[in-house]
Amino acid sequence: QQFKQLLSDYPQLSLKMIEALSQRLHASEEQSMLLSTCTAKERLFNFICKEAELVNGHQIFYHEETKRFLAGFLGMSSETLSRSLHQLADEGKIKERHNHQIEVFC
């Protein structure tokens, strides 16, 4: 009851919660679609391109997580992630840098 009263007293809070839940649902649906329609390498490249940021004229993907965590998030094994990273590098689509950075050529 207290929560309902809080939402009633502060309607902007309700709208922010709906917005946050909507964004999470969209991200979940997108991840489900990628898992069912793309190869592991395609999922990885799409994710890296989407998350990369422009830094000094270069598209840079920075990952604080371990590669094991990233692999689990993308629905693949650590070995598949490593193999996919090597393949993308060989294809000239990425270049692994120091400090958990990957330069991306989308």
mmCIF file with all atom_site columns, C-alpha atoms in Angstrom:
data_model
loop_
_atom_site.group_PDB
_atom_site.id
_atom_site.type_symbol
_atom_site.label_atom_id
_atom_site.label_alt_id
_atom_site.label_comp_id
_atom_site.label_asym_id
_atom_site.label_entity_id
_atom_site.label_seq_id
_atom_site.pdbx_PDB_ins_code
_atom_site.Cartn_x
_atom_site.Cartn_y
_atom_site.Cartn_z
_atom_site.occupancy
_atom_site.B_iso_or_equiv
_atom_site.pdbx_formal_charge
_atom_site.auth_seq_id
_atom_site.auth_comp_id
_atom_site.auth_asym_id
_atom_site.auth_atom_id
_atom_site.pdbx_PDB_model_num
ATOM 1   C CA . GLN A 1 1   ? 0.000  0.000   0.000   1.00 0.00 ? 1   GLN A CA 1
ATOM 2   C CA . GLN A 1 2   ? 2.846  2.367   0.800   1.00 0.00 ? 2   GLN A CA 1
ATOM 3   C CA . PHE A 1 3   ? 4.381  1.780   -2.607  1.00 0.00 ? 3   PHE A CA 1
ATOM 4   C CA . LYS A 1 4   ? 1.086  2.477   -4.355  1.00 0.00 ? 4   LYS A CA 1
ATOM 5   C CA . GLN A 1 5   ? 0.713  5.668   -2.347  1.00 0.00 ? 5   GLN A CA 1
ATOM 6   C CA . LEU A 1 6   ? 4.246  6.724   -3.280  1.00 0.00 ? 6   LEU A CA 1
ATOM 7   C CA . LEU A 1 7   ? 3.481  6.214   -6.975  1.00 0.00 ? 7   LEU A CA 1
ATOM 8   C CA . SER A 1 8   ? 0.235  8.122   -6.566  1.00 0.00 ? 8   SER A CA 1
ATOM 9   C CA . ASP A 1 9   ? 1.977  11.015  -4.817  1.00 0.00 ? 9   ASP A CA 1
ATOM 10  C CA . TYR A 1 10  ? 4.808  11.148  -7.359  1.00 0.00 ? 10  TYR A CA 1
ATOM 11  C CA . PRO A 1 11  ? 3.459  10.324  -10.857 1.00 0.00 ? 11  PRO A CA 1
ATOM 12  C CA . GLN A 1 12  ? 6.838  11.185  -12.452 1.00 0.00 ? 12  GLN A CA 1
ATOM 13  C CA . LEU A 1 13  ? 8.315  8.270   -10.518 1.00 0.00 ? 13  LEU A CA 1
ATOM 14  C CA . SER A 1 14  ? 5.758  5.960   -12.138 1.00 0.00 ? 14  SER A CA 1
ATOM 15  C CA . LEU A 1 15  ? 6.696  7.248   -15.584 1.00 0.00 ? 15  LEU A CA 1
ATOM 16  C CA . LYS A 1 16  ? 10.430 6.788   -14.925 1.00 0.00 ? 16  LYS A CA 1
ATOM 17  C CA . MET A 1 17  ? 9.837  3.222   -13.754 1.00 0.00 ? 17  MET A CA 1
ATOM 18  C CA . ILE A 1 18  ? 7.786  2.439   -16.874 1.00 0.00 ? 18  ILE A CA 1
ATOM 19  C CA . GLU A 1 19  ? 10.517 3.939   -19.042 1.00 0.00 ? 19  GLU A CA 1
ATOM 20  C CA . ALA A 1 20  ? 13.236 1.880   -17.347 1.00 0.00 ? 20  ALA A CA 1
ATOM 21  C CA . LEU A 1 21  ? 11.218 -1.334  -17.605 1.00 0.00 ? 21  LEU A CA 1
ATOM 22  C CA . SER A 1 22  ? 10.465 -0.622  -21.256 1.00 0.00 ? 22  SER A CA 1
ATOM 23  C CA . GLN A 1 23  ? 14.163 -0.166  -22.022 1.00 0.00 ? 23  GLN A CA 1
ATOM 24  C CA . ARG A 1 24  ? 15.045 -3.408  -20.238 1.00 0.00 ? 24  ARG A CA 1
ATOM 25  C CA . LEU A 1 25  ? 12.321 -5.302  -22.106 1.00 0.00 ? 25  LEU A CA 1
ATOM 26  C CA . HIS A 1 26  ? 13.551 -3.929  -25.422 1.00 0.00 ? 26  HIS A CA 1
ATOM 27  C CA . ALA A 1 27  ? 17.144 -4.940  -24.629 1.00 0.00 ? 27  ALA A CA 1
ATOM 28  C CA . SER A 1 28  ? 15.992 -8.423  -23.611 1.00 0.00 ? 28  SER A CA 1
ATOM 29  C CA . GLU A 1 29  ? 14.002 -8.866  -26.824 1.00 0.00 ? 29  GLU A CA 1
ATOM 30  C CA . GLU A 1 30  ? 16.955 -7.678  -28.896 1.00 0.00 ? 30  GLU A CA 1
ATOM 31  C CA . GLN A 1 31  ? 19.291 -10.115 -27.162 1.00 0.00 ? 31  GLN A CA 1
ATOM 32  C CA . SER A 1 32  ? 16.830 -12.996 -27.690 1.00 0.00 ? 32  SER A CA 1
ATOM 33  C CA . MET A 1 33  ? 16.573 -12.148 -31.388 1.00 0.00 ? 33  MET A CA 1
ATOM 34  C CA . LEU A 1 34  ? 20.349 -12.037 -31.774 1.00 0.00 ? 34  LEU A CA 1
ATOM 35  C CA . LEU A 1 35  ? 20.757 -15.365 -29.978 1.00 0.00 ? 35  LEU A CA 1
ATOM 36  C CA . SER A 1 36  ? 18.328 -17.076 -32.318 1.00 0.00 ? 36  SER A CA 1
ATOM 37  C CA . THR A 1 37  ? 19.304 -15.548 -35.666 1.00 0.00 ? 37  THR A CA 1
ATOM 38  C CA . CYS A 1 38  ? 23.033 -14.736 -35.651 1.00 0.00 ? 38  CYS A CA 1
ATOM 39  C CA . THR A 1 39  ? 26.229 -16.733 -35.420 1.00 0.00 ? 39  THR A CA 1
ATOM 40  C CA . ALA A 1 40  ? 28.440 -16.224 -32.371 1.00 0.00 ? 40  ALA A CA 1
ATOM 41  C CA . LYS A 1 41  ? 30.854 -14.093 -34.393 1.00 0.00 ? 41  LYS A CA 1
ATOM 42  C CA . GLU A 1 42  ? 27.998 -11.937 -35.735 1.00 0.00 ? 42  GLU A CA 1
ATOM 43  C CA . ARG A 1 43  ? 26.550 -11.492 -32.231 1.00 0.00 ? 43  ARG A CA 1
ATOM 44  C CA . LEU A 1 44  ? 29.927 -10.432 -30.921 1.00 0.00 ? 44  LEU A CA 1
ATOM 45  C CA . PHE A 1 45  ? 30.600 -7.978  -33.739 1.00 0.00 ? 45  PHE A CA 1
ATOM 46  C CA . ASN A 1 46  ? 27.093 -6.469  -33.515 1.00 0.00 ? 46  ASN A CA 1
ATOM 47  C CA . PHE A 1 47  ? 27.482 -6.033  -29.764 1.00 0.00 ? 47  PHE A CA 1
ATOM 48  C CA . ILE A 1 48  ? 30.929 -4.473  -30.048 1.00 0.00 ? 48  ILE A CA 1
ATOM 49  C CA . CYS A 1 49  ? 29.753 -2.059  -32.775 1.00 0.00 ? 49  CYS A CA 1
ATOM 50  C CA . LYS A 1 50  ? 26.701 -1.070  -30.751 1.00 0.00 ? 50  LYS A CA 1
ATOM 51  C CA . GLU A 1 51  ? 28.670 -0.444  -27.555 1.00 0.00 ? 51  GLU A CA 1
ATOM 52  C CA . ALA A 1 52  ? 31.703 1.250   -29.133 1.00 0.00 ? 52  ALA A CA 1
ATOM 53  C CA . GLU A 1 53  ? 32.277 4.945   -28.556 1.00 0.00 ? 53  GLU A CA 1
ATOM 54  C CA . LEU A 1 54  ? 34.123 7.500   -30.626 1.00 0.00 ? 54  LEU A CA 1
ATOM 55  C CA . VAL A 1 55  ? 37.468 8.303   -28.967 1.00 0.00 ? 55  VAL A CA 1
ATOM 56  C CA . ASN A 1 56  ? 39.961 10.560  -30.751 1.00 0.00 ? 56  ASN A CA 1
ATOM 57  C CA . GLY A 1 57  ? 38.498 9.660   -34.138 1.00 0.00 ? 57  GLY A CA 1
ATOM 58  C CA . HIS A 1 58  ? 38.447 5.901   -33.466 1.00 0.00 ? 58  HIS A CA 1
ATOM 59  C CA . GLN A 1 59  ? 35.528 3.635   -32.592 1.00 0.00 ? 59  GLN A CA 1
ATOM 60  C CA . ILE A 1 60  ? 36.607 2.030   -29.306 1.00 0.00 ? 60  ILE A CA 1
ATOM 61  C CA . PHE A 1 61  ? 34.861 -0.716  -27.361 1.00 0.00 ? 61  PHE A CA 1
ATOM 62  C CA . TYR A 1 62  ? 35.943 -0.827  -23.734 1.00 0.00 ? 62  TYR A CA 1
ATOM 63  C CA . HIS A 1 63  ? 34.997 -3.847  -21.636 1.00 0.00 ? 63  HIS A CA 1
ATOM 64  C CA . GLU A 1 64  ? 35.514 -3.809  -17.896 1.00 0.00 ? 64  GLU A CA 1
ATOM 65  C CA . GLU A 1 65  ? 34.120 -7.319  -17.537 1.00 0.00 ? 65  GLU A CA 1
ATOM 66  C CA . THR A 1 66  ? 36.128 -10.458 -18.017 1.00 0.00 ? 66  THR A CA 1
ATOM 67  C CA . LYS A 1 67  ? 35.927 -12.193 -21.356 1.00 0.00 ? 67  LYS A CA 1
ATOM 68  C CA . ARG A 1 68  ? 34.163 -15.055 -19.574 1.00 0.00 ? 68  ARG A CA 1
ATOM 69  C CA . PHE A 1 69  ? 31.410 -12.685 -18.418 1.00 0.00 ? 69  PHE A CA 1
ATOM 70  C CA . LEU A 1 70  ? 31.121 -11.165 -21.895 1.00 0.00 ? 70  LEU A CA 1
ATOM 71  C CA . ALA A 1 71  ? 30.896 -14.626 -23.452 1.00 0.00 ? 71  ALA A CA 1
ATOM 72  C CA . GLY A 1 72  ? 28.126 -15.636 -21.060 1.00 0.00 ? 72  GLY A CA 1
ATOM 73  C CA . PHE A 1 73  ? 26.222 -12.428 -21.762 1.00 0.00 ? 73  PHE A CA 1
ATOM 74  C CA . LEU A 1 74  ? 26.394 -13.135 -25.499 1.00 0.00 ? 74  LEU A CA 1
ATOM 75  C CA . GLY A 1 75  ? 25.444 -16.790 -25.109 1.00 0.00 ? 75  GLY A CA 1
ATOM 76  C CA . MET A 1 76  ? 28.724 -18.423 -26.044 1.00 0.00 ? 76  MET A CA 1
ATOM 77  C CA . SER A 1 77  ? 31.661 -20.129 -24.392 1.00 0.00 ? 77  SER A CA 1
ATOM 78  C CA . SER A 1 78  ? 34.895 -18.318 -23.569 1.00 0.00 ? 78  SER A CA 1
ATOM 79  C CA . GLU A 1 79  ? 36.636 -20.371 -26.233 1.00 0.00 ? 79  GLU A CA 1
ATOM 80  C CA . THR A 1 80  ? 34.094 -19.335 -28.871 1.00 0.00 ? 80  THR A CA 1
ATOM 81  C CA . LEU A 1 81  ? 34.499 -15.695 -27.851 1.00 0.00 ? 81  LEU A CA 1
ATOM 82  C CA . SER A 1 82  ? 38.282 -15.904 -28.197 1.00 0.00 ? 82  SER A CA 1
ATOM 83  C CA . ARG A 1 83  ? 38.016 -17.689 -31.547 1.00 0.00 ? 83  ARG A CA 1
ATOM 84  C CA . SER A 1 84  ? 35.499 -15.093 -32.793 1.00 0.00 ? 84  SER A CA 1
ATOM 85  C CA . LEU A 1 85  ? 37.731 -12.216 -31.673 1.00 0.00 ? 85  LEU A CA 1
ATOM 86  C CA . HIS A 1 86  ? 40.670 -13.738 -33.572 1.00 0.00 ? 86  HIS A CA 1
ATOM 87  C CA . GLN A 1 87  ? 38.518 -14.234 -36.677 1.00 0.00 ? 87  GLN A CA 1
ATOM 88  C CA . LEU A 1 88  ? 37.263 -10.647 -36.545 1.00 0.00 ? 88  LEU A CA 1
ATOM 89  C CA . ALA A 1 89  ? 40.849 -9.419  -36.159 1.00 0.00 ? 89  ALA A CA 1
ATOM 90  C CA . ASP A 1 90  ? 41.990 -11.562 -39.094 1.00 0.00 ? 90  ASP A CA 1
ATOM 91  C CA . GLU A 1 91  ? 39.135 -10.101 -41.178 1.00 0.00 ? 91  GLU A CA 1
ATOM 92  C CA . GLY A 1 92  ? 40.271 -6.574  -40.275 1.00 0.00 ? 92  GLY A CA 1
ATOM 93  C CA . LYS A 1 93  ? 37.035 -5.736  -38.445 1.00 0.00 ? 93  LYS A CA 1
ATOM 94  C CA . ILE A 1 94  ? 38.640 -5.195  -35.034 1.00 0.00 ? 94  ILE A CA 1
ATOM 95  C CA . LYS A 1 95  ? 42.024 -4.601  -33.485 1.00 0.00 ? 95  LYS A CA 1
ATOM 96  C CA . GLU A 1 96  ? 42.601 -5.585  -29.876 1.00 0.00 ? 96  GLU A CA 1
ATOM 97  C CA . ARG A 1 97  ? 44.393 -2.891  -27.897 1.00 0.00 ? 97  ARG A CA 1
ATOM 98  C CA . HIS A 1 98  ? 45.699 -2.676  -24.356 1.00 0.00 ? 98  HIS A CA 1
ATOM 99  C CA . ASN A 1 99  ? 43.590 -2.018  -21.227 1.00 0.00 ? 99  ASN A CA 1
ATOM 100 C CA . HIS A 1 100 ? 40.506 -3.979  -22.300 1.00 0.00 ? 100 HIS A CA 1
ATOM 101 C CA . GLN A 1 101 ? 40.040 -1.901  -25.439 1.00 0.00 ? 101 GLN A CA 1
ATOM 102 C CA . ILE A 1 102 ? 39.071 -3.040  -28.902 1.00 0.00 ? 102 ILE A CA 1
ATOM 103 C CA . GLU A 1 103 ? 39.199 -0.716  -31.897 1.00 0.00 ? 103 GLU A CA 1
ATOM 104 C CA . VAL A 1 104 ? 36.241 -1.426  -34.157 1.00 0.00 ? 104 VAL A CA 1
ATOM 105 C CA . PHE A 1 105 ? 35.934 -0.883  -37.892 1.00 0.00 ? 105 PHE A CA 1
ATOM 106 C CA . CYS A 1 106 ? 32.146 -1.016  -38.376 1.00 0.00 ? 106 CYS A CA 1
#
